[in-house]
Short mmCIF file of C-alpha atoms in Angstrom, two decimals:
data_model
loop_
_atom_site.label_atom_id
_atom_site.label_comp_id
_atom_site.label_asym_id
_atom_site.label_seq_id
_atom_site.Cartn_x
_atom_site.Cartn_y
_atom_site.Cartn_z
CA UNK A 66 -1.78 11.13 -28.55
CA UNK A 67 -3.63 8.13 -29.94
CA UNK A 68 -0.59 6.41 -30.68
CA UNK A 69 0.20 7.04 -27.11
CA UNK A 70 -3.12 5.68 -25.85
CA UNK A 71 -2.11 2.72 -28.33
CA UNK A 72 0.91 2.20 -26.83
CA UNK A 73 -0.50 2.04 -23.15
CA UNK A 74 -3.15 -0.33 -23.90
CA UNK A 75 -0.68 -3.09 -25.84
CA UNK A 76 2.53 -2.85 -23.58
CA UNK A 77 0.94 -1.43 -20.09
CA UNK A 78 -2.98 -2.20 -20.29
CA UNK A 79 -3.03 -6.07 -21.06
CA UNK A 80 0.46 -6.99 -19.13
CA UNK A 81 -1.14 -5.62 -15.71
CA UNK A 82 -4.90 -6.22 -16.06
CA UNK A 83 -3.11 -9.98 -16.97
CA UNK A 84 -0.82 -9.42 -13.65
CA UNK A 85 -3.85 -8.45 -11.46
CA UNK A 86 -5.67 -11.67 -11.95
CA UNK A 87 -3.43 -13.77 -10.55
CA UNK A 88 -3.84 -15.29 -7.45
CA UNK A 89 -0.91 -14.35 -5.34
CA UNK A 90 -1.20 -10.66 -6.59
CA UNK A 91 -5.19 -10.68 -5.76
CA UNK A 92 -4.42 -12.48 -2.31
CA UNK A 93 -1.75 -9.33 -1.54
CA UNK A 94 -4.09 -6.93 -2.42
CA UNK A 95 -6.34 -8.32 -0.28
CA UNK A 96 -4.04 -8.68 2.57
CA UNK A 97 -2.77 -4.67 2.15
CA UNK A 98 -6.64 -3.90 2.47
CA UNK A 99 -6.94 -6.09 5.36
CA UNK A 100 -4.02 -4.34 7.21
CA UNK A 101 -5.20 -0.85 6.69
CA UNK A 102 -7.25 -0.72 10.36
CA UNK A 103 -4.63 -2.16 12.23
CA UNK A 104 -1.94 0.44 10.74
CA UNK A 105 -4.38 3.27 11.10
CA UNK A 106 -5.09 2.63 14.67
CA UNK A 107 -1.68 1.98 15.85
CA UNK A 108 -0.19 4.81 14.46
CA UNK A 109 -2.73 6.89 15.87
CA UNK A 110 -1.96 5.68 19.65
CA UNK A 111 2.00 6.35 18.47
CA UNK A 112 1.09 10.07 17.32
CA UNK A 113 -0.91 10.30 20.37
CA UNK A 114 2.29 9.55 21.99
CA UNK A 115 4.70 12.51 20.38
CA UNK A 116 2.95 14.86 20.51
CA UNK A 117 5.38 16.35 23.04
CA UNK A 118 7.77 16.28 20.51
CA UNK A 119 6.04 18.49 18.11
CA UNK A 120 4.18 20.96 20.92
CA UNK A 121 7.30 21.16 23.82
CA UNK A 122 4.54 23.23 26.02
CA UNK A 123 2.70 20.31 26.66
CA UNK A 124 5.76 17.75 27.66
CA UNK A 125 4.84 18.33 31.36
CA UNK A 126 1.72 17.65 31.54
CA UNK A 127 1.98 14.78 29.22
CA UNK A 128 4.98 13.69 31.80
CA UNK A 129 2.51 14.11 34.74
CA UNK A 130 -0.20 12.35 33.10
CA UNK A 131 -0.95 10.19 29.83
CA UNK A 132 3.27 9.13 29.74
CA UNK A 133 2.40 7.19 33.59
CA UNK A 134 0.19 4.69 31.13
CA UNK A 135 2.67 4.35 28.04
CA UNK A 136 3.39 1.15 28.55
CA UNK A 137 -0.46 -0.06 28.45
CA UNK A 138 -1.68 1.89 25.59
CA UNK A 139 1.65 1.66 23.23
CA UNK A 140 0.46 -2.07 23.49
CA UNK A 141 -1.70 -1.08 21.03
CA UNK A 142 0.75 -0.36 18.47
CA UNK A 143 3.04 -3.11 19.72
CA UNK A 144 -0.10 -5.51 18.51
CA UNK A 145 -0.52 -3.86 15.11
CA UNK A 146 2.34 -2.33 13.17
CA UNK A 147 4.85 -4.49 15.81
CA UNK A 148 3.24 -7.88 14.14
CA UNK A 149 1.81 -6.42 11.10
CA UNK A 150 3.65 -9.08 9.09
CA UNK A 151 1.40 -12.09 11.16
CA UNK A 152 -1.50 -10.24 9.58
CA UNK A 153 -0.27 -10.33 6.25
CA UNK A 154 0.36 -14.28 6.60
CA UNK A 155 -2.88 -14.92 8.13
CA UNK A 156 -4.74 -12.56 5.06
CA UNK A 157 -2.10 -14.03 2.16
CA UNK A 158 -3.21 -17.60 3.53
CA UNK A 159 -6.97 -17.43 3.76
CA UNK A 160 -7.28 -15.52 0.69
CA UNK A 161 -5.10 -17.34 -1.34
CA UNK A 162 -6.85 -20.81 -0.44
CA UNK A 163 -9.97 -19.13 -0.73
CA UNK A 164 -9.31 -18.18 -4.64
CA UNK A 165 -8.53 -22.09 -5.13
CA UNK A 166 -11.55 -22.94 -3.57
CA UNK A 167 -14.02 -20.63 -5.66
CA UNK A 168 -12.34 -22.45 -8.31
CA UNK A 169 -13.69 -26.21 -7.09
CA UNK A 170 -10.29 -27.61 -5.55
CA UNK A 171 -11.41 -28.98 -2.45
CA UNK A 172 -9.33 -26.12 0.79
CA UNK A 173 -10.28 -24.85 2.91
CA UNK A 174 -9.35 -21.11 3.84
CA UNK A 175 -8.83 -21.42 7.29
CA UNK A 176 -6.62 -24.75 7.20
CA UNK A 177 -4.61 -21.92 4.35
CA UNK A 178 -4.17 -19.23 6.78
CA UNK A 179 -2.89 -21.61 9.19
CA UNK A 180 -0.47 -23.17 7.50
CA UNK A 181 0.87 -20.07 6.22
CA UNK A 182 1.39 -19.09 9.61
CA UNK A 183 3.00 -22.00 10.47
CA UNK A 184 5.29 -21.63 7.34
CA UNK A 185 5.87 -18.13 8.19
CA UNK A 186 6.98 -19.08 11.71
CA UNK A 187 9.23 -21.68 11.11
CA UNK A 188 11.72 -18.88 9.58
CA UNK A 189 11.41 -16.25 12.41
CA UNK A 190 14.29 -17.87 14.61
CA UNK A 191 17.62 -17.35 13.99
CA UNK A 192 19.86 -20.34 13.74
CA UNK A 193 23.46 -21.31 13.75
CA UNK A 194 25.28 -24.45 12.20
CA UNK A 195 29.06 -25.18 13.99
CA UNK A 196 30.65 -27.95 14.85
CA UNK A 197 27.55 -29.95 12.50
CA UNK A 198 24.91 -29.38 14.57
CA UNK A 199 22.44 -26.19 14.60
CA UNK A 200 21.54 -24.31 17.76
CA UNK A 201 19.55 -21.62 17.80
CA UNK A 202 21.38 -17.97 18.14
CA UNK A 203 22.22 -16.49 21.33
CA UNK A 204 23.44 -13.10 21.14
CA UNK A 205 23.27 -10.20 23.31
CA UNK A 206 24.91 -6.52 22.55
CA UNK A 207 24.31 -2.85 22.74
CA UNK A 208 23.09 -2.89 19.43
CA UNK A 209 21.42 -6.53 18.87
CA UNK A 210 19.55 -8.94 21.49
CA UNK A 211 18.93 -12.38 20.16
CA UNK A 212 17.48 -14.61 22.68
CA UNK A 213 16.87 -18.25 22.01
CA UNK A 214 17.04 -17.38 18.21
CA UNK A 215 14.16 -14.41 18.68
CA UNK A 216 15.67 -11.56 17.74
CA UNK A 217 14.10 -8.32 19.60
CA UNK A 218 14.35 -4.33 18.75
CA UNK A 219 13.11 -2.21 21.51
CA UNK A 220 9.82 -4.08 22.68
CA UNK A 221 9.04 -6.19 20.08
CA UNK A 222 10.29 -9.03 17.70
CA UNK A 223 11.81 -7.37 14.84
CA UNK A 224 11.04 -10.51 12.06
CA UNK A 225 7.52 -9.77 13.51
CA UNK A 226 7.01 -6.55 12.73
CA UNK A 227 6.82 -4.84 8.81
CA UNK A 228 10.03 -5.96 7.74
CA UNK A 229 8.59 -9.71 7.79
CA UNK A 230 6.27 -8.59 5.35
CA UNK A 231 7.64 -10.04 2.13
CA UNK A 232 8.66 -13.12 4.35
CA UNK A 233 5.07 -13.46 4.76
CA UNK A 234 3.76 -13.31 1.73
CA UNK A 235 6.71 -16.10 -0.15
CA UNK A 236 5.95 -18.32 2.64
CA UNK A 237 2.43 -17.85 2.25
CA UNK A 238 2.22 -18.67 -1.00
CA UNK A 239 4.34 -21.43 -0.85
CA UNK A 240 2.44 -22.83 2.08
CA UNK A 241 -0.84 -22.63 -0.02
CA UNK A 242 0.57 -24.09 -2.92
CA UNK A 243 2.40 -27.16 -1.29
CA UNK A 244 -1.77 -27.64 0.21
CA UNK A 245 -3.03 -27.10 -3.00
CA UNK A 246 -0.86 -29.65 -4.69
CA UNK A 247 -1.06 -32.63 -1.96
CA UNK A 248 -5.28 -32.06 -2.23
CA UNK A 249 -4.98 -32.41 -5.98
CA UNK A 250 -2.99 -35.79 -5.72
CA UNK A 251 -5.12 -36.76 -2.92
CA UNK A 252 -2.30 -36.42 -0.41
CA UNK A 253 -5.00 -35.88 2.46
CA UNK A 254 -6.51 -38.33 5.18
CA UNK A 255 -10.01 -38.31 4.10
CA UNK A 256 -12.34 -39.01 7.21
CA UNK A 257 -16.40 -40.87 6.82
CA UNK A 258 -18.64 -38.63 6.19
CA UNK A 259 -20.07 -38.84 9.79
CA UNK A 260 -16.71 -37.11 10.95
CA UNK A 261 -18.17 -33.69 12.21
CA UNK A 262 -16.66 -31.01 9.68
CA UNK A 263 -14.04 -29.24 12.03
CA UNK A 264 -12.67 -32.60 12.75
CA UNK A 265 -12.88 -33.77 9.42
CA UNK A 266 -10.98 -30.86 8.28
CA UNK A 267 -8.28 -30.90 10.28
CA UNK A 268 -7.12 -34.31 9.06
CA UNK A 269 -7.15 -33.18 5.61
CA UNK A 270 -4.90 -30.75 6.46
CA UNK A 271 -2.27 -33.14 8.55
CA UNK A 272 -0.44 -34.59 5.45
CA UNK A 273 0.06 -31.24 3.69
CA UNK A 274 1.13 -29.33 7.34
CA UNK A 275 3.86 -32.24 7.24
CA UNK A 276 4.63 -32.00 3.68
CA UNK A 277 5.13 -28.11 3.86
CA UNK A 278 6.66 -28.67 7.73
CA UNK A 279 9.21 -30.39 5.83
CA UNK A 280 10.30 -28.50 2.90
CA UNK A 281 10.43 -25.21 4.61
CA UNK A 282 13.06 -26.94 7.67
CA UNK A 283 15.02 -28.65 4.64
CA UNK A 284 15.34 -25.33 2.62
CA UNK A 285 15.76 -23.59 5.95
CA UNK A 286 18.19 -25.87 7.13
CA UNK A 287 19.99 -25.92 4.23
CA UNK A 288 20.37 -22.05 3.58
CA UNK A 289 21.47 -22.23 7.86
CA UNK A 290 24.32 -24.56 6.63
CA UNK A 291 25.56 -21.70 3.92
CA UNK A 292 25.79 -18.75 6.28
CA UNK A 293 22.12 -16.81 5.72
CA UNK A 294 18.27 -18.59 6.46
CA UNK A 295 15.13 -17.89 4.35
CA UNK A 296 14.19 -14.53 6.08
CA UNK A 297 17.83 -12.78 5.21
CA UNK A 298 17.57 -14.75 1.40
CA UNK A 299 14.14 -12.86 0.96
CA UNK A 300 14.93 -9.80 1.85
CA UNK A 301 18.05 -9.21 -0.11
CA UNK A 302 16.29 -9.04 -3.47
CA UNK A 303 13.56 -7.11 -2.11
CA UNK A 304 16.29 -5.03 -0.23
CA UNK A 305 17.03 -4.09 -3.46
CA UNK A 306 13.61 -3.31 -4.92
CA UNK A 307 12.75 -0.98 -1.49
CA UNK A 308 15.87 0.87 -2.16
CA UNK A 309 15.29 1.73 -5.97
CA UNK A 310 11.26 2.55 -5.15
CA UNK A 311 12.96 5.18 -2.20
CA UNK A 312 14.59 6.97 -5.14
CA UNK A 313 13.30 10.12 -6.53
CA UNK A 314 13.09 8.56 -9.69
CA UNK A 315 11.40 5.53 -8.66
CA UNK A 316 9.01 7.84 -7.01
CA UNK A 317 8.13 9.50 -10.49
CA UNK A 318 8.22 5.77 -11.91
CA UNK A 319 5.61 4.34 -9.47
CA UNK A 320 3.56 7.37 -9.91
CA UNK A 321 3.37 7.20 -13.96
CA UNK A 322 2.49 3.58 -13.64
CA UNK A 323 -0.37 4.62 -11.38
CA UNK A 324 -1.57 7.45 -13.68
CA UNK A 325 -1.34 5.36 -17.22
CA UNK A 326 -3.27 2.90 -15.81
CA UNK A 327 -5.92 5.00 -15.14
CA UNK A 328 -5.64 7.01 -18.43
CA UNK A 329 -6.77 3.17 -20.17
CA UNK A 330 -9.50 3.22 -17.78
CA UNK A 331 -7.77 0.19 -14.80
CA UNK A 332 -7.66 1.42 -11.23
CA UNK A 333 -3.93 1.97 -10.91
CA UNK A 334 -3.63 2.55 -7.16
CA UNK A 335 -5.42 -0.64 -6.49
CA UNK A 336 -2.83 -2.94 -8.59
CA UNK A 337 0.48 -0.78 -7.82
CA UNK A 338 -0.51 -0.28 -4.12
CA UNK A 339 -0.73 -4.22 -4.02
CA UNK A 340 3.21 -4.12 -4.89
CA UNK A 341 4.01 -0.97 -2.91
CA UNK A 342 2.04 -0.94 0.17
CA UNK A 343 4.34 -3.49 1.58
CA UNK A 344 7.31 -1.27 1.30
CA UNK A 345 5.37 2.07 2.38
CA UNK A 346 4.86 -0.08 5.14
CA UNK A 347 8.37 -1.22 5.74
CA UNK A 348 9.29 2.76 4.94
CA UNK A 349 6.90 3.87 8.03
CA UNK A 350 8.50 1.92 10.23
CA UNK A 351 12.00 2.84 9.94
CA UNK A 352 10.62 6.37 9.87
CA UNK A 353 9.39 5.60 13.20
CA UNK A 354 12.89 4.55 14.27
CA UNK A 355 14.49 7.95 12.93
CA UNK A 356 14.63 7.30 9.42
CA UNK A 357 13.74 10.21 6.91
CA UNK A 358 12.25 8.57 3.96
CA UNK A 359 9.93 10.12 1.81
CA UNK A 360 7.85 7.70 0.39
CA UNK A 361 6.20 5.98 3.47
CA UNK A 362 2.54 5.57 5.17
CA UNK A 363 -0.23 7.90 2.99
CA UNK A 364 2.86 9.95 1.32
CA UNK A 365 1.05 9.76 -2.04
CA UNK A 366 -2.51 10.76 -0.45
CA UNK A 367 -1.19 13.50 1.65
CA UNK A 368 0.99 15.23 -0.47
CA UNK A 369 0.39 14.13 -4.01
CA UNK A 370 -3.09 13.05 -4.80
CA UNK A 371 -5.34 15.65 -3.06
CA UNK A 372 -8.97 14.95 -4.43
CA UNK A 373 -7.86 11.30 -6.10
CA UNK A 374 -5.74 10.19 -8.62
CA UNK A 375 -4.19 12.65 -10.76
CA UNK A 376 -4.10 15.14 -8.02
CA UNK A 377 -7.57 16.60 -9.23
CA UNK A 378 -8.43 18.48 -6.03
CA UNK A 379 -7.92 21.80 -7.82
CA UNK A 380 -9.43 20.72 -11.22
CA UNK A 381 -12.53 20.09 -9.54
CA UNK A 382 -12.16 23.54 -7.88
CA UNK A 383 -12.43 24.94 -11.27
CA UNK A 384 -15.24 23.14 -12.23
CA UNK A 385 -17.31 24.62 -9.67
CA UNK A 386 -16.43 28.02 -10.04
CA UNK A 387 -14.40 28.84 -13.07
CA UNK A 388 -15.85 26.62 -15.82
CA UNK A 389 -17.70 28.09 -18.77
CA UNK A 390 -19.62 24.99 -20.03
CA UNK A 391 -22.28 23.55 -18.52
CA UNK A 392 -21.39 20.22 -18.21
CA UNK A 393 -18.32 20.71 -16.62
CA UNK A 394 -19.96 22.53 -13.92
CA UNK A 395 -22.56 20.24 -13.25
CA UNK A 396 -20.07 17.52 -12.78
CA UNK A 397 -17.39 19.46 -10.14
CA UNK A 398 -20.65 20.60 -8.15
CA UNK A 399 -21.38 16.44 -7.86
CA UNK A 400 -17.70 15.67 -7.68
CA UNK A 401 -16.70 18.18 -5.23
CA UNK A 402 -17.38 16.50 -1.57
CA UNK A 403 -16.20 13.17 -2.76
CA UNK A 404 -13.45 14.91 -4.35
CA UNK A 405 -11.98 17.17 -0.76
CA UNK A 406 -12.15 13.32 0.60
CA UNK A 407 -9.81 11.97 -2.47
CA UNK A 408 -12.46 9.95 -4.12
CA UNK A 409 -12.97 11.22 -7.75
CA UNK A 410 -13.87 8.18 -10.14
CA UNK A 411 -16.78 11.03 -11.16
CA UNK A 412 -14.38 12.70 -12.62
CA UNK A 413 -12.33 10.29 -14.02
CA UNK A 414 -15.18 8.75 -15.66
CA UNK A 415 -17.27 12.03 -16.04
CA UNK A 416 -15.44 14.50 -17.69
CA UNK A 417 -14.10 11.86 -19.33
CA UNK A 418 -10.51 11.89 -18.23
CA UNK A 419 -9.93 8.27 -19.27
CA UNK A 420 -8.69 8.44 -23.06
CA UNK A 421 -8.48 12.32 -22.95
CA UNK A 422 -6.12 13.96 -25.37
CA UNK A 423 -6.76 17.23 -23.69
CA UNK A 424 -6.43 16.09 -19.97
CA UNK A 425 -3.95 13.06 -20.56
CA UNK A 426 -0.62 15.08 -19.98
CA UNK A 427 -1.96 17.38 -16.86
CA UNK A 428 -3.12 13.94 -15.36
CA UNK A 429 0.49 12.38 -15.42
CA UNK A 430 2.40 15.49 -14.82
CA UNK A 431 0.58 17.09 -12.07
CA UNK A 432 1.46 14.18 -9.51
CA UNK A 433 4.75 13.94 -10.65
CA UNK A 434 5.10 17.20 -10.05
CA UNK A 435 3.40 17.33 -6.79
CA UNK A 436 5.23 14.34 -5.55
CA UNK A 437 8.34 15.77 -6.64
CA UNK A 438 8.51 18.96 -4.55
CA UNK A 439 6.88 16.97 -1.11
CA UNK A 440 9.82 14.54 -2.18
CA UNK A 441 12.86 16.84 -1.43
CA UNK A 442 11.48 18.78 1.10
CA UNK A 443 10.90 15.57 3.33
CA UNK A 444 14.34 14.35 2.07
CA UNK A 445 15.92 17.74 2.74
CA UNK A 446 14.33 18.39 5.86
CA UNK A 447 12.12 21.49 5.33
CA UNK A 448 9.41 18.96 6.98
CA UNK A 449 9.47 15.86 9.11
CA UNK A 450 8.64 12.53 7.64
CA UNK A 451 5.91 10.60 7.95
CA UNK A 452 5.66 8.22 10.73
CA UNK A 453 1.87 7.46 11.17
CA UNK A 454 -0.93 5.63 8.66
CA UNK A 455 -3.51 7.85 8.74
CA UNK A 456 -7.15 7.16 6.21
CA UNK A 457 -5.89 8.01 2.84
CA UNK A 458 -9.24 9.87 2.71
CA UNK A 459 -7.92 12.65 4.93
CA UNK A 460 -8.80 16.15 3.64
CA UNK A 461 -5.87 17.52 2.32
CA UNK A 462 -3.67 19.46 4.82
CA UNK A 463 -5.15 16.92 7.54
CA UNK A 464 -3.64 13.87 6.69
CA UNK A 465 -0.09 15.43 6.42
CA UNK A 466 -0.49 16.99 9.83
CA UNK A 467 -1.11 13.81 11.58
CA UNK A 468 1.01 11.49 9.74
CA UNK A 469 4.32 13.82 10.25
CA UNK A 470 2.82 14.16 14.04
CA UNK A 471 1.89 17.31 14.15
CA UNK A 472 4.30 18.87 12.06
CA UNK A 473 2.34 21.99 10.70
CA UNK A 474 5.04 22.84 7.77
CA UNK A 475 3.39 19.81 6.37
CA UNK A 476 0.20 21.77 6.04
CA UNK A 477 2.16 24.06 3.84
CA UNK A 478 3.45 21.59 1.84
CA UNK A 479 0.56 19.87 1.24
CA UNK A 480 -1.14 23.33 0.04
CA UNK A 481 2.15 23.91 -2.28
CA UNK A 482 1.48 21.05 -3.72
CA UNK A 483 -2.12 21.46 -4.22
CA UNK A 484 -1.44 24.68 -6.01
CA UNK A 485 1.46 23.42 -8.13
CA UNK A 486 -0.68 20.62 -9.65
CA UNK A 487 -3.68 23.02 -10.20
CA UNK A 488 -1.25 25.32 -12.15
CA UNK A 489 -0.29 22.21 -14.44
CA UNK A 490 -3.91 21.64 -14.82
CA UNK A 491 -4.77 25.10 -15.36
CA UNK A 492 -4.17 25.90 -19.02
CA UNK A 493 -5.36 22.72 -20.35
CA UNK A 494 -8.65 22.14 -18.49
CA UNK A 495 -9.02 25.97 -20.01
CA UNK A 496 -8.93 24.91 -23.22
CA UNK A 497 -10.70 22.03 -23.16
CA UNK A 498 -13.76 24.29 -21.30
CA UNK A 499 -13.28 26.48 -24.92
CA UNK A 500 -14.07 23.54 -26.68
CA UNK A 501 -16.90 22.20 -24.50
CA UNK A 502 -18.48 25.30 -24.51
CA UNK A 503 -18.36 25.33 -28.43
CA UNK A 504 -19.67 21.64 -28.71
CA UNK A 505 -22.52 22.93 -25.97
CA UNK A 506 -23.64 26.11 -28.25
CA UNK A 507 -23.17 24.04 -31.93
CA UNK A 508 -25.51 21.55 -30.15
CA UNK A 509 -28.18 24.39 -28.52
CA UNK A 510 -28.07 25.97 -32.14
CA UNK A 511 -28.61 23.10 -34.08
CA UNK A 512 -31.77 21.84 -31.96
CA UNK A 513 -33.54 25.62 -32.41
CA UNK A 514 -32.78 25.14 -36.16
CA UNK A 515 -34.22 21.33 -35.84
CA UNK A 516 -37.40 22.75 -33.83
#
């Protein structure tokens, strides 16, 4: 086991705590923070919307009432997850600039976010080159509108919505960079310093908006020429990458990354969710359009993690009523609130389960196992996928209820699961109270025979 812990700290430990200080992985963890609101509350005006569909008895009065104003509040959602990739290229933008700045180059975080936009845009509509000259795509179908080089699914611009996402963040950083160079070579119109500031900055920022204006049309342009643009040449590696995560395998994969982090004492969900929120995100989505995909939206938080990392909802449990030693129960009695809303860094940190020879193995296998079982029985369709963000600190049972809208097999599931991982825990958190309690009465007996 120390070997192990040995192992994780020299190949796992310093290559991601390394990875996670670097700026465009900081800026994307910012920018799948950011999101979270506008996720949460357009999903919940979308659930609000099916619920029909999971209680038939109430389609009539739903038909007769709330459906007469779909249009107006679905607008909501349209706004949110419908542009959710804008968001990310505002957040990727400020943020980014924002690191640069702390570290004395002269941005400034809101000419960033602009320009990211701007770079962003420039590869949302479609072109065509024939004849040597490029006009934008006109294209209408059954299965495909394209209007003026906009393409649109249902209500809303499809490059728009989540999966624009990775889009957004390569054009982002490429935006910030291109600014961050020309300010470094002095590339900027530098106005008196009687210029009022929002004037002042906004010439600083015209050379580099023509500087990255130009390089993203010339790539653009040029990838137009071959057959493809920069949106479809972004999303073919990352096609790839979605596709392996969505496997069962690269479930369990994502989920041991997660977990060994931890076990070497780095927040794992914080610097793997900066890599994978993007595709939950992309996941939900297609979910939404009848997909059946496991991993989307809150899947780890509603069916895997109950109580925090490491699926400790039922470890906890024992602490407060099963545990022998005293220490342990002290600990689930403070951990237990923050623990039903999937917080438990006491834990981690308390019992200690960070370098734990005795909890190390229950900690991996418990979410892999948890995961595993919510995994086929979304994929084999013993319960409806998820198609809503919900707060990943939903009470267990609760957060798989309204994510699947309303789909109360997901309860079950989410209490199978619970139980499975608690059995994994069981015999080793039972052995590890035998030893406790034998450190707790060696150290009682030794301070009578001291006093």
């Amino acid at each position: 086991m120390k070997k192990g812990f040995t192992l994780l700290e020299k190949y796992l430990m310093g290559p991601m705590s390394k990875l996670a200080t670097y700026r465009p992985v900081r800026a994307i963890m910012a920018a799948g923070l950011a999101s979270i609101p506008f996720t949460i509350v357009g999903s919940m005006f979308l659930v609000f919307n099916i619920i029909p569909l999971a209680f038939s008895g109430l389609t009539g009065l739903f038909n007769d009432t709330f459906f007469k104003y779909t249009d107006l509040y679905m607008l909501a959602n349209k706004c949110t997850m419908g542009i959710l990739s804008l968001y990310f290229a505002i957040v990727i933008g400020y943020e980014y600039t924002k690191i640069y700045e702390e570290e004395g180059v002269a941005v400034n975080p809101l000419n960033g976010a602009l320009l990211s936009v701007a770079a962003f845009f420039m590869c949302i509509s479609e072109l065509v080159y024939k004849n040597g000259a490029f006009t934008v795509l006109q294209s209408v179908t059954d299965s495909a509108k394209v209007i003026n080089g906009w393409r649109v699914g249902g209500s809303s611009l499809d490059r728009l919505g989540t999966a624009g996402i990775f889009t957004a963040i390569i054009m982002g950083a490429l935006a910030v960079n291109l600014y961050v160079f020309c300010v470094k070579k002095n590339l900027v119109i530098k106005m008196p310093d009687a210029v009022p500031p929002g004037v002042a900055r906004s010439f600083t920022a015209l050379i580099p908006a023509f500087v990255i204006t130009i390089v993203t049309l010339v790539i653009n342009g040029v990838l137009v020429a071959l057959g493809t643009d920069i949106f479809n040449m972004i999303s073919i590696p990352f096609g790839f990458v979605t596709n392996l995560t969505n496997s069962w395998l690269g479930m369990c994969v994502i989920l041991f990354f997660i977990h060994a982090l931890w076990i070497v004492g780095i927040h794992g969900a914080n610097i793997i969710g900066a890599f994978i929120t993007p595709i939950t995100l992309a996941n939900l989505e297609t979910n939404i359009a009848g997909g059946r995909i496991p991993f989307a939206g809150e899947f780890t938080n509603s069916f895997v993690i109950m109580g925090g990392s490491g699926a400790t909802l039922g470890l906890c449990l024992y602490l407060v009523f099963l545990a022998k030693s005293e220490q342990l129960k002290i600990l689930g009695k403070a951990s237990i609130v923050p623990s039903i809303f999937n917080i438990n860094e006491p834990l981690i940190f308390g019992i200690p389960i960070v370098y734990n020879p005795y909890l190390a193995i229950p900690f991996f296998l418990a979410p892999i196992g948890a995961g595993s079982i919510a995994y086929w029985a979304i994929k084999l369709q013993f319960v409806k996928p998820i198609i809503a963000q919900v707060p990943w600190p939903s009470p267990i049972g609760l957060g798989a209820f309204i994510g699947t809208a309303g789909d109360v097999r997901a309860i079950f599931l989410a209490l199978i699961t619970f139980f499975v991982a608690f059995a994994i825990y069981l015999p080793f958190i039972k052995f590890y109270d035998i030893k406790l309690v034998k450190e707790e009465q060696e150290t009682l007996k030794a301070a009578k025979e001291a006093a």
